[in-house]
mmCIF file of C-alpha atoms in Angstrom:
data_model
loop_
_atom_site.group_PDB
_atom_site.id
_atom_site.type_symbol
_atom_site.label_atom_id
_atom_site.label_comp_id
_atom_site.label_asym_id
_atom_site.label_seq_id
_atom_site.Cartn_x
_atom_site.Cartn_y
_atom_site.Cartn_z
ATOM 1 C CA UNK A 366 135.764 216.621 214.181
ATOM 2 C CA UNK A 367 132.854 215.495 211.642
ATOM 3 C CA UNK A 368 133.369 215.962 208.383
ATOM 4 C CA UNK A 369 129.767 215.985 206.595
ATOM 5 C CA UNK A 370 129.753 213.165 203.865
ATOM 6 C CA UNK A 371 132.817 211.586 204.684
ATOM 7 C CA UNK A 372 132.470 208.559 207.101
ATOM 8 C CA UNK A 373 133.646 204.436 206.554
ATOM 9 C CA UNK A 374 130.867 203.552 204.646
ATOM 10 C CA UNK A 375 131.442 206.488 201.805
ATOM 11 C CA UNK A 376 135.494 205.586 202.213
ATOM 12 C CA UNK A 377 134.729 202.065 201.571
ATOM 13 C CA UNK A 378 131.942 202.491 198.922
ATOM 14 C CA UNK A 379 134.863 204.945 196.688
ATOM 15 C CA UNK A 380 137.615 203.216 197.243
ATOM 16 C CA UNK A 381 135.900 199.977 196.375
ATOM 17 C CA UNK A 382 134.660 201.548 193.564
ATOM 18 C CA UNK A 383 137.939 202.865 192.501
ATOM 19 C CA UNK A 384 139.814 199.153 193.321
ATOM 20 C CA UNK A 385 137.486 197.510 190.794
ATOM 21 C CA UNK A 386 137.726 200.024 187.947
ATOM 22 C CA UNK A 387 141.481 199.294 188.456
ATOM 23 C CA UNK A 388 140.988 196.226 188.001
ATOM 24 C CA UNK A 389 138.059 196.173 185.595
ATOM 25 C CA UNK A 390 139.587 198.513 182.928
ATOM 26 C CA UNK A 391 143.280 197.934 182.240
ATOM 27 C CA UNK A 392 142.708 194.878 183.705
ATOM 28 C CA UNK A 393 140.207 193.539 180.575
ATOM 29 C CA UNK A 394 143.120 191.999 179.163
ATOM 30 C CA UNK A 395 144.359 190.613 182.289
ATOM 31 C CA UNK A 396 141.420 188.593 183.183
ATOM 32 C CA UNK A 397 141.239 187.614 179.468
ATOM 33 C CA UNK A 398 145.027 186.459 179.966
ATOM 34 C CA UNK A 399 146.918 185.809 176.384
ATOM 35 C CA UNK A 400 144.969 189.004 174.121
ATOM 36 C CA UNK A 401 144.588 187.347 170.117
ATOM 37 C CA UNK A 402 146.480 188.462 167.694
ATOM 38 C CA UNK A 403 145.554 190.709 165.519
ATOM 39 C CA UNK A 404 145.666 190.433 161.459
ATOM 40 C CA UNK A 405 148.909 192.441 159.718
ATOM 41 C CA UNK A 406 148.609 195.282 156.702
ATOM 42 C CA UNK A 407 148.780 193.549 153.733
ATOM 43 C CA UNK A 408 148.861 190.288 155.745
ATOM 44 C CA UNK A 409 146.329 188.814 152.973
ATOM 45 C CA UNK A 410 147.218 189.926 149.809
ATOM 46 C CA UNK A 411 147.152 187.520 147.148
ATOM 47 C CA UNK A 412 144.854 184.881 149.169
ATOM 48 C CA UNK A 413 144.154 181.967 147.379
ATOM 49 C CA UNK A 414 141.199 180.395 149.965
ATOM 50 C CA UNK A 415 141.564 176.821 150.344
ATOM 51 C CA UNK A 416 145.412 176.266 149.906
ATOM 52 C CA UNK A 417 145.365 172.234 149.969
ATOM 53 C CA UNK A 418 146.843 170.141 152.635
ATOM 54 C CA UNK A 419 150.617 169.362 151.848
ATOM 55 C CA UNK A 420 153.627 167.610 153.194
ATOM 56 C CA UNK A 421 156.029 170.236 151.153
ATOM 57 C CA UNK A 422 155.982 172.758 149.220
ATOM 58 C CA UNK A 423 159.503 172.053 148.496
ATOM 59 C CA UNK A 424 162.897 171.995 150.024
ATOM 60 C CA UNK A 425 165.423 174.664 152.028
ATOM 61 C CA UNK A 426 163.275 176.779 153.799
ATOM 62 C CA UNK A 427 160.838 176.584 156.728
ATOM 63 C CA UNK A 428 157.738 178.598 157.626
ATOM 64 C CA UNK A 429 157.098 178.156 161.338
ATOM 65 C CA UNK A 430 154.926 179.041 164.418
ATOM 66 C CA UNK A 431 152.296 178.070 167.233
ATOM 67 C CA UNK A 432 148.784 178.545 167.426
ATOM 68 C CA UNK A 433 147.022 179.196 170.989
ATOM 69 C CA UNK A 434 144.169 179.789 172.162
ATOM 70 C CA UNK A 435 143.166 183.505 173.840
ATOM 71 C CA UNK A 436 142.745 183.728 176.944
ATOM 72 C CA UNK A 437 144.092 180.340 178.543
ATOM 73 C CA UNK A 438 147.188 180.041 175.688
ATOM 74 C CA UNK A 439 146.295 176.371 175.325
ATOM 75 C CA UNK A 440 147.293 174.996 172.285
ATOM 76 C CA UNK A 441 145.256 174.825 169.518
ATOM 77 C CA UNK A 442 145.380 171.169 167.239
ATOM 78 C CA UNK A 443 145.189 169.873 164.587
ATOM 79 C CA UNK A 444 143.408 173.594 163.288
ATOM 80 C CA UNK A 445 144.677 174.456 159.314
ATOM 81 C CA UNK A 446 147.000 177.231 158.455
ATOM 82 C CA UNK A 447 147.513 178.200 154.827
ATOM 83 C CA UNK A 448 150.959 179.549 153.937
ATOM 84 C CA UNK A 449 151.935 181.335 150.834
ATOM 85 C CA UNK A 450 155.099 183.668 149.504
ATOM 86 C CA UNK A 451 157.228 184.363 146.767
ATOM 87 C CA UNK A 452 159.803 181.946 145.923
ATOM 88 C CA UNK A 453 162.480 180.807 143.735
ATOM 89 C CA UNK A 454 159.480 178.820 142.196
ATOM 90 C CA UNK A 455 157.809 182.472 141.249
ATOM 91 C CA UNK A 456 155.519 184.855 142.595
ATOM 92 C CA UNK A 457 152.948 184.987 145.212
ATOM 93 C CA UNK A 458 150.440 184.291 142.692
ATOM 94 C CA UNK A 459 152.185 181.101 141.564
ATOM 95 C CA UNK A 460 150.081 177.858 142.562
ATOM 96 C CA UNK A 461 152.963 176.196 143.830
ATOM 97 C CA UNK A 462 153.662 178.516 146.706
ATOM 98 C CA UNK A 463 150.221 177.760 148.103
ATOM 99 C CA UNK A 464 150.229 175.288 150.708
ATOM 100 C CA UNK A 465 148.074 174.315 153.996
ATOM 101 C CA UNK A 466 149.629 172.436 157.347
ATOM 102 C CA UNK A 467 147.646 171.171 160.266
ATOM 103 C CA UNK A 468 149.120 171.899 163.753
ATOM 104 C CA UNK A 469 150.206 169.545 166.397
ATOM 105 C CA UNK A 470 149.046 168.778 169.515
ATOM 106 C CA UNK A 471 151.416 171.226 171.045
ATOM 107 C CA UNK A 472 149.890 173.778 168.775
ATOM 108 C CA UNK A 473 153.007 174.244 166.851
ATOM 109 C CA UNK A 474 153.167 173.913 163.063
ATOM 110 C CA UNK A 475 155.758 173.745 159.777
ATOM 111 C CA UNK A 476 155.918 173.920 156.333
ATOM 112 C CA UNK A 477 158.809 172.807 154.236
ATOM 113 C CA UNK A 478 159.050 175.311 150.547
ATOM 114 C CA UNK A 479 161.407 176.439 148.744
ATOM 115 C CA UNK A 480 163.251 179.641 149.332
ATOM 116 C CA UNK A 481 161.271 182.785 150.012
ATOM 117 C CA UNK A 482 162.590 185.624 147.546
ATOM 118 C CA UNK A 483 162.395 189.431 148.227
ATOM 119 C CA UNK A 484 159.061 190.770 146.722
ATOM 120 C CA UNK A 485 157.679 193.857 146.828
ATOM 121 C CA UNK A 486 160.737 194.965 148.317
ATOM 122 C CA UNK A 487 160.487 192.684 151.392
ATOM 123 C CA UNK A 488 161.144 188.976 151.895
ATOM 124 C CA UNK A 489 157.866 188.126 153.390
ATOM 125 C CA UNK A 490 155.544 185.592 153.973
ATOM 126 C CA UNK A 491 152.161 184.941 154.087
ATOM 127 C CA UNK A 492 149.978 183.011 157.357
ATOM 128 C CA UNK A 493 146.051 182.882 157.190
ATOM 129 C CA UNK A 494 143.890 181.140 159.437
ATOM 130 C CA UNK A 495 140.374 181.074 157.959
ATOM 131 C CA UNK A 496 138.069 178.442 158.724
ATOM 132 C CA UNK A 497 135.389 179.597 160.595
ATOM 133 C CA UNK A 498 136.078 177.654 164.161
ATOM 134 C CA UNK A 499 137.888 181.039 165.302
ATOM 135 C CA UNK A 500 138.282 184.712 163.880
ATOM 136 C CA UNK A 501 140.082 184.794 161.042
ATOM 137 C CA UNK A 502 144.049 186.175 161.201
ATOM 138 C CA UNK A 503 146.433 187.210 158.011
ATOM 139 C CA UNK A 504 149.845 187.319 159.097
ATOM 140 C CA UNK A 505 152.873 188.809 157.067
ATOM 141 C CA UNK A 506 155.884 188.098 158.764
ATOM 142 C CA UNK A 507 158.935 190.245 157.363
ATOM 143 C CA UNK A 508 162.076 188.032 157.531
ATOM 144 C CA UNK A 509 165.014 190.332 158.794
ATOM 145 C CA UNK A 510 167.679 189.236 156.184
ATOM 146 C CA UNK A 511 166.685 187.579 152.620
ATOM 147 C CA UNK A 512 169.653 185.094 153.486
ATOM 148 C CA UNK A 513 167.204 183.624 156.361
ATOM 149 C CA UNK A 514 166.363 179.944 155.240
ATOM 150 C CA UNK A 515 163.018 180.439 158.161
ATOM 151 C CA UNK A 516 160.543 182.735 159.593
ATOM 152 C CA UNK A 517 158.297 182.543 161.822
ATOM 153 C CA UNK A 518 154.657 183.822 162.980
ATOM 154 C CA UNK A 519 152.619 182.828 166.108
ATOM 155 C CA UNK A 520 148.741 182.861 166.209
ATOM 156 C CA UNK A 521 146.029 183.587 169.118
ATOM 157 C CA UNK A 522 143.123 182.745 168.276
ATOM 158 C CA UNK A 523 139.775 183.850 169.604
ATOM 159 C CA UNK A 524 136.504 182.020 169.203
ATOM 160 C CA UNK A 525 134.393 183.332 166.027
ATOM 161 C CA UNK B 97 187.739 215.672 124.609
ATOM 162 C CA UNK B 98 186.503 217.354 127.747
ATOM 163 C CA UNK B 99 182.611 216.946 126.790
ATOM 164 C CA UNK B 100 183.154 213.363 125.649
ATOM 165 C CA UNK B 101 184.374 212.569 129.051
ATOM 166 C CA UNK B 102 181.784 214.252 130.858
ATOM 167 C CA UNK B 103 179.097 212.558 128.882
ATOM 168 C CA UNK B 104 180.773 209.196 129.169
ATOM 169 C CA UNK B 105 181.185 209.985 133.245
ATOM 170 C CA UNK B 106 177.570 210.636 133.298
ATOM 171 C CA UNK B 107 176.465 207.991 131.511
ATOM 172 C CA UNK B 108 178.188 205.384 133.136
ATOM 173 C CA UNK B 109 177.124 206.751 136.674
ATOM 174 C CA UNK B 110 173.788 205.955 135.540
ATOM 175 C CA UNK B 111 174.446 202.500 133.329
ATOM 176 C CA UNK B 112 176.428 200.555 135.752
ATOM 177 C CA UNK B 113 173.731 200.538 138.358
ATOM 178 C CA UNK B 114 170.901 199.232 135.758
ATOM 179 C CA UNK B 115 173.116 196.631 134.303
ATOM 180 C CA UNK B 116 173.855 195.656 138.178
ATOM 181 C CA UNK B 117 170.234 195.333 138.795
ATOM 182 C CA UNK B 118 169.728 193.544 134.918
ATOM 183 C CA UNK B 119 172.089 190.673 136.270
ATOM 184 C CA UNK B 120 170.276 190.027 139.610
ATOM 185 C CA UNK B 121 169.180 186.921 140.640
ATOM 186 C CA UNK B 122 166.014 187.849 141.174
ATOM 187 C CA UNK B 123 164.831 188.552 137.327
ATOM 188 C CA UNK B 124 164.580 184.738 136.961
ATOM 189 C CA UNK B 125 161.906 184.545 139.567
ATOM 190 C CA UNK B 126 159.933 186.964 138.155
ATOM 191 C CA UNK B 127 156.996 187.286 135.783
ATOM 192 C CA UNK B 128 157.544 189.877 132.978
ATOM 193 C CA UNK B 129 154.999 192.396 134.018
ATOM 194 C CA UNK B 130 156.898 192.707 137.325
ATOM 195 C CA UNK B 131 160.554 193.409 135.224
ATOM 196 C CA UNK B 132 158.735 195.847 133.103
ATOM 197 C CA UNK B 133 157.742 197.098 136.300
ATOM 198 C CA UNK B 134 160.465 197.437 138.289
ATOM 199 C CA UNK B 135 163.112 198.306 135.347
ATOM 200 C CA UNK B 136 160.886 201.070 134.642
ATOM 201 C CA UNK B 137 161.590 202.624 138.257
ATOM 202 C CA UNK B 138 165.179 202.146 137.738
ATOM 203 C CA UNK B 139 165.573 204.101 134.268
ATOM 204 C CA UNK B 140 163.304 206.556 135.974
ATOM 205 C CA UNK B 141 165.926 206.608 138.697
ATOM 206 C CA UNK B 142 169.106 206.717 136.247
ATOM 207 C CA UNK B 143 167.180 208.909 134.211
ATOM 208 C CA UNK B 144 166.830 211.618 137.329
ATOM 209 C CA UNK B 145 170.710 212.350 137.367
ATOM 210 C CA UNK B 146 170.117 213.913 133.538
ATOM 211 C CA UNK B 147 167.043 215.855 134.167
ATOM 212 C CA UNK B 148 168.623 217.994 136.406
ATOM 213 C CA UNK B 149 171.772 218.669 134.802
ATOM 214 C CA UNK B 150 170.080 219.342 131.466
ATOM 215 C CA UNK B 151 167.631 222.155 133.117
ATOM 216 C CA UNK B 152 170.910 223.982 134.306
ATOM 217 C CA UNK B 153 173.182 223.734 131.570
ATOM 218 C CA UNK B 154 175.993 221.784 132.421
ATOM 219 C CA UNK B 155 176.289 218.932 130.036
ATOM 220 C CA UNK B 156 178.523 219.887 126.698
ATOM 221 C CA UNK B 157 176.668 220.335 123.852
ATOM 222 C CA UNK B 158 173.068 220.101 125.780
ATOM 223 C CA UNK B 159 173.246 223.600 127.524
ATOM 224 C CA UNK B 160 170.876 226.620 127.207
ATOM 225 C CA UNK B 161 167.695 225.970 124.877
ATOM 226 C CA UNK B 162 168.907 222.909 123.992
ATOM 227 C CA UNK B 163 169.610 221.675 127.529
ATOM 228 C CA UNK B 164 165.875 222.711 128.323
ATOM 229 C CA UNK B 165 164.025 221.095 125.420
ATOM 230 C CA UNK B 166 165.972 218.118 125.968
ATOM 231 C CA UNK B 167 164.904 218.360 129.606
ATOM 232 C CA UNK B 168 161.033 218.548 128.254
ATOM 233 C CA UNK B 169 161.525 215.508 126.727
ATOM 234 C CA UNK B 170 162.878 213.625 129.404
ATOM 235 C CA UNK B 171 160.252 214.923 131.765
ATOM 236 C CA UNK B 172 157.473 213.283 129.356
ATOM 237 C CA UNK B 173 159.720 210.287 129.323
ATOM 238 C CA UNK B 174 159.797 210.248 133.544
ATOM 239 C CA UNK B 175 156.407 210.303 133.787
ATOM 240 C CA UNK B 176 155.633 207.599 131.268
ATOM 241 C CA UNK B 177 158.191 205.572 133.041
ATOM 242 C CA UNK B 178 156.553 206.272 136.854
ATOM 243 C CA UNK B 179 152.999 205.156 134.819
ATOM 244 C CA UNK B 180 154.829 201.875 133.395
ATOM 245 C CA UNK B 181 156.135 201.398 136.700
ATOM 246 C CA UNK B 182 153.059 201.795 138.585
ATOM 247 C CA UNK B 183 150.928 199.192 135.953
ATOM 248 C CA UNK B 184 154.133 196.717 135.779
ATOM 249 C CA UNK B 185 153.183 196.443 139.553
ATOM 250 C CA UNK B 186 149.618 196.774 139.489
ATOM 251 C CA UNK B 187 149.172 194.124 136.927
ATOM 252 C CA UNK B 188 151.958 191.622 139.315
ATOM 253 C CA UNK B 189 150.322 192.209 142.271
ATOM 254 C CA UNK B 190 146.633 194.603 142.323
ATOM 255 C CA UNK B 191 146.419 194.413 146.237
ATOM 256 C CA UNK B 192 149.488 195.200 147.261
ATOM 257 C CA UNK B 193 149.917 198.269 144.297
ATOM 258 C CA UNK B 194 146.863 199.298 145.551
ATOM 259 C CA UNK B 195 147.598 198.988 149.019
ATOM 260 C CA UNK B 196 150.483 201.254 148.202
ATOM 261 C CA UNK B 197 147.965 203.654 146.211
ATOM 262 C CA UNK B 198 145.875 204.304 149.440
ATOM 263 C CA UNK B 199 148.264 204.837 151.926
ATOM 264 C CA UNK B 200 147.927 201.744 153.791
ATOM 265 C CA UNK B 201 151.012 199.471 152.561
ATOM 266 C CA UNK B 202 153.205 197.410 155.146
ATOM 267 C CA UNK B 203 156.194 198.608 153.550
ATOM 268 C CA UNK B 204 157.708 201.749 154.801
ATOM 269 C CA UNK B 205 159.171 202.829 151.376
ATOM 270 C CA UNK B 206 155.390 202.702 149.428
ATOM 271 C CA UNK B 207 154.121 206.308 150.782
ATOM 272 C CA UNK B 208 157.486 207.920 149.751
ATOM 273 C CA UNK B 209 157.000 206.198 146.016
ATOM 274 C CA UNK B 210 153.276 207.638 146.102
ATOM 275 C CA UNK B 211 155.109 211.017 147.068
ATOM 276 C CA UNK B 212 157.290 210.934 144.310
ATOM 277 C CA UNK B 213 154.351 210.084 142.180
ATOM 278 C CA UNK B 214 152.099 212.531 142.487
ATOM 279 C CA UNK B 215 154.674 214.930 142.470
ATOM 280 C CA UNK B 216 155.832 213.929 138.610
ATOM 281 C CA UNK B 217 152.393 214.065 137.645
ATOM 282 C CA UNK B 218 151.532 217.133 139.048
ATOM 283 C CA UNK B 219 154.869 218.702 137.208
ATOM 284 C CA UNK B 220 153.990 217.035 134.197
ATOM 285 C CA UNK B 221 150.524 218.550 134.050
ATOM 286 C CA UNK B 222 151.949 222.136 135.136
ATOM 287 C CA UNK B 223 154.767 222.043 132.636
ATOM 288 C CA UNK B 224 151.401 221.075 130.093
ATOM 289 C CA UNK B 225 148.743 223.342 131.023
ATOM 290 C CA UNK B 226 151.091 226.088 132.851
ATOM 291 C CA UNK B 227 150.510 228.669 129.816
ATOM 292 C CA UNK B 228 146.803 228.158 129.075
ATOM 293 C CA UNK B 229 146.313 228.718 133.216
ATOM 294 C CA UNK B 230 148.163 231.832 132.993
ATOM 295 C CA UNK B 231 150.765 230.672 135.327
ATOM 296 C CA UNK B 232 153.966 233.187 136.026
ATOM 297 C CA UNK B 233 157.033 232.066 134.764
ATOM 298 C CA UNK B 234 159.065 233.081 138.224
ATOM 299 C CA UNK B 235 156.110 231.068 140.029
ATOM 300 C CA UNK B 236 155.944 227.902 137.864
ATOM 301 C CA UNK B 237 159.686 227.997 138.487
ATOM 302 C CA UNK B 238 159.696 228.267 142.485
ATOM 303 C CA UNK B 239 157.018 225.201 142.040
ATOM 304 C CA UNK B 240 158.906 223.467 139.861
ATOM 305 C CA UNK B 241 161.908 223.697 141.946
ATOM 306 C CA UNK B 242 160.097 222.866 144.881
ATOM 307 C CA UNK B 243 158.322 220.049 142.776
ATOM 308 C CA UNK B 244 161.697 218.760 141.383
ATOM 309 C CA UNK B 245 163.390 218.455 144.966
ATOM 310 C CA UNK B 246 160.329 216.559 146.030
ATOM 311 C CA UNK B 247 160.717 213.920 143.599
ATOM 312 C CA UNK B 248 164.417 213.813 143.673
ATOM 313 C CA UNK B 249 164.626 213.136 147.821
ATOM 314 C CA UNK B 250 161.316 211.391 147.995
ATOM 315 C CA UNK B 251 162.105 208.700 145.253
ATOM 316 C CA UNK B 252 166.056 208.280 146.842
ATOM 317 C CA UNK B 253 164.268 207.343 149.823
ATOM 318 C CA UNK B 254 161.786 204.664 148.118
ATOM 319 C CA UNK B 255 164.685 203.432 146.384
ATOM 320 C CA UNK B 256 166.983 202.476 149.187
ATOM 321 C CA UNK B 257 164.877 200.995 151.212
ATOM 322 C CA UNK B 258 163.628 198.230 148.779
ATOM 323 C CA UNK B 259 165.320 195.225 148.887
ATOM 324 C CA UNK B 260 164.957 194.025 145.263
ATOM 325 C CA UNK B 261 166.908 193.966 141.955
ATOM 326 C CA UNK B 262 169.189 196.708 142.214
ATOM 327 C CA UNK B 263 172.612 195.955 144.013
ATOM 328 C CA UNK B 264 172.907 197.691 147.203
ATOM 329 C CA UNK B 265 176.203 199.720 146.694
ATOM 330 C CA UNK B 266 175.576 200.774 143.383
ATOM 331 C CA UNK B 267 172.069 201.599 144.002
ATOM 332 C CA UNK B 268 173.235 203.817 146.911
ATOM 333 C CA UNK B 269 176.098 205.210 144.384
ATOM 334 C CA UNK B 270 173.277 206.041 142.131
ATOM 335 C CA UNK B 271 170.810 207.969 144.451
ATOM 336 C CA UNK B 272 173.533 209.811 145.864
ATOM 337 C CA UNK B 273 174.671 211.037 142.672
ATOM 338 C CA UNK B 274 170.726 212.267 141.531
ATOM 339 C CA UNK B 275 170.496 214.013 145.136
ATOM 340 C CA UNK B 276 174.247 215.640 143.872
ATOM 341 C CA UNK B 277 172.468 216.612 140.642
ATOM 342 C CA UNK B 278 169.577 217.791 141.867
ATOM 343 C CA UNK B 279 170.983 219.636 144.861
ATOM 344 C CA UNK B 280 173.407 221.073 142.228
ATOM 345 C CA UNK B 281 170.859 222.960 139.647
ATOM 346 C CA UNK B 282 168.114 223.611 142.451
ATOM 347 C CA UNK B 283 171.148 225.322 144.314
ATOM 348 C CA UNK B 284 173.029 227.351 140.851
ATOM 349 C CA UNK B 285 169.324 228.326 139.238
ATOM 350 C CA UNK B 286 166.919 229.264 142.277
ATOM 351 C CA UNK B 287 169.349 230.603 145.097
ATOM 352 C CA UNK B 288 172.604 231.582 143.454
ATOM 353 C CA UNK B 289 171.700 232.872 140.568
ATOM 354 C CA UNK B 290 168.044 234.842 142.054
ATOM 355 C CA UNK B 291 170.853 236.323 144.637
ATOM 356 C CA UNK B 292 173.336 237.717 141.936
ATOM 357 C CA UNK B 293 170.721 239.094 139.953
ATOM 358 C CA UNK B 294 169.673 240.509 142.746
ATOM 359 C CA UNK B 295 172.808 242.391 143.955
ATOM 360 C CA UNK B 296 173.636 243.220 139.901
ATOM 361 C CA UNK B 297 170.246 245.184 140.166
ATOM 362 C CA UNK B 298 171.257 246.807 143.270
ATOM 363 C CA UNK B 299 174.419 247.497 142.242
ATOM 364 C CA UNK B 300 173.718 249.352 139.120
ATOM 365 C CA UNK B 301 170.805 251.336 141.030
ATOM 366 C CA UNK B 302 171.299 255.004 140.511
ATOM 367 C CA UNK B 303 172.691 256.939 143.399
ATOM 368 C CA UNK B 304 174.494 253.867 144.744
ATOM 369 C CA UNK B 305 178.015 253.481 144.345
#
């Protein structure tokens, strides 16, 4: 039996076809590997730009994470990430709750402060990375208990 | 005796909360703006088991006309407390008030807060300008009502899901007493009493027995 239009070639040509939009469209992210992360509501409110570099902000609590790079996940070094929140030391606005950290050659990164306080109804912080190299990201991490003495908030980055 | 007991009940449902929330922790991290701010939603708060029990009656020595123009008063009061509460915030933190203002906070709570909001103004302007629009009285009150409960279950549910000055307990003690209230007078003025005027008319009909 012939069936007009349908032989190996067409068969080959339409599933082949098929196979790579499979793989082409879901699978965007897939080739990419580890997708960036994307910035949170509210995630920078109250930005001061160019927190300065410092060893504490001071003592109790920790503000933690990673930063890698999209696609491969390698980690991302000695790249700055400005931290800010309300603590016992005041508001969000306060100077003294605005601090910058470089990461580590493992990508990973912490800042000493003092404790984070509920405000604006959530104990919260505040992660930016802003300086150009790759896309900017505001993170607000919500801590799950305002007893928590850390939080943490992981970046991928993509190139700008 | 009886009335002084009810008023003191009353009035200690709705003090002990605010002088909960006036000893927290928290004040002494705070600027003034955002005290101002935030007290200003709790009175509102406290203030909302009155308001209801005023409109119906039910507090000795406060009932009928009385009850009502007192419950006037307090309305004007509400919404220059939600307007104090809104610029305590603003002027503590303009992005995130604003945030709240457009819809597109990260907290879950803002939208109901914007709810309750525009729902006092909207009374408050209504209750203003409802004679010079020629609204009905037995519309403006179906509005109101429907206003009123609005507010009332809207603002419960801003309030307990902020995790701020008030104390948790007492703050839940507090809301459930204004949804009480509320759910009280909505229930007495615009279905029990609609339905017994109702049947009276009925009733009385001629050529019904």
């Amino acid at each position: 039996m012939t069936v007009p239009f349908y032989n190996r070639r067409a068969f080959l040509i339409s599933a082949g076809l098929a196979g790579a939009a499979l793989v082409h469209a879901p699978g965007q992210a897939l080739a990419a590997g580890l997708a960036p992360t994307r910035s949170m509501r509210g995630g920078s409110n109250n930005y001061r730009p160019g927190a300065p570099l410092v060893d504490n902000l001071g003592r109790g609590f920790f503000v933690r994470g990673k930063v890698l790079r999209a696609g491969d996940g390698a980690p991302l070094d000695n790249l700055r990430i400005q931290i800010w929140a309300a603590t016992v030391l005041g508001g969000e606005r306060e100077p003294r709750n605005h601090g910058s950290v470089l990461t580590r050659a493992d990508g990973s990164f912490e800042l000493e402060m003092e404790q984070i306080v509920p405000n604006f109804g959530q104990p919260h912080a505040h992660l930016a990375y802003d300086d150009g190299r790759f896309k900017t990201v505001f993170l607000r991490p919500v801590m799950p208990s305002a007893k928590d003495t850390a939080v943490s908030a992981d970046f991928v980055l993509q190139p700008a | 005796m009886r009335g002084l007991l009810i008023w003191g009940a009353v009035l200690a449902l709705m003090a002990v909360p605010v002088a909960y929330a006036a000893a927290s922790p928290l004040l002494s991290y705070r600027g003034g703006a955002y005290i101002v701010g935030g007290f200003a939603g709790i009175f509102c708060l406290a203030l909302m088991v009155l308001q209801p029990l005023l409109a119906a009656g039910y507090l000795p020595g406060a009932g009928g006309p009385r009850g009502r123009l007192w419950h006037r008063w307090l309305g004007g009061m509400l919404t220059a407390g939600v307007v104090l509460h809104v610029a305590g915030l603003y002027v503590t933190s303009p992005p995130d008030t604003l945030d709240a203002l457009l819809l597109v906070s990260p907290t879950p709570f803002s939208v109901y807060g914007v709810a309750a909001m525009w729902a006092v103004l909207l009374t408050a302007l209504l209750a203003g300008l409802r004679r010079r629009i020629g609204l009905r009285p037995r519309l403006w009150q179906q509005v109101h009502a429907v206003l009123a409960l609005v507010i009332a279950v809207s603002t419960v549910v801003h309030a307990v899901q902020i995790q701020g000055a008030m104390e948790p307990v007492t703050k839940w003690g507090l809301c459930l007493t204004v949804l009480a209230a509320t759910g009280a007078a909505l229930l007495d003025l615009r279905v029990l009493k609609p339905l017994r005027r109702w049947r009276d008319r009925r009733d009385t009909r001629p050529g019904r027995a």
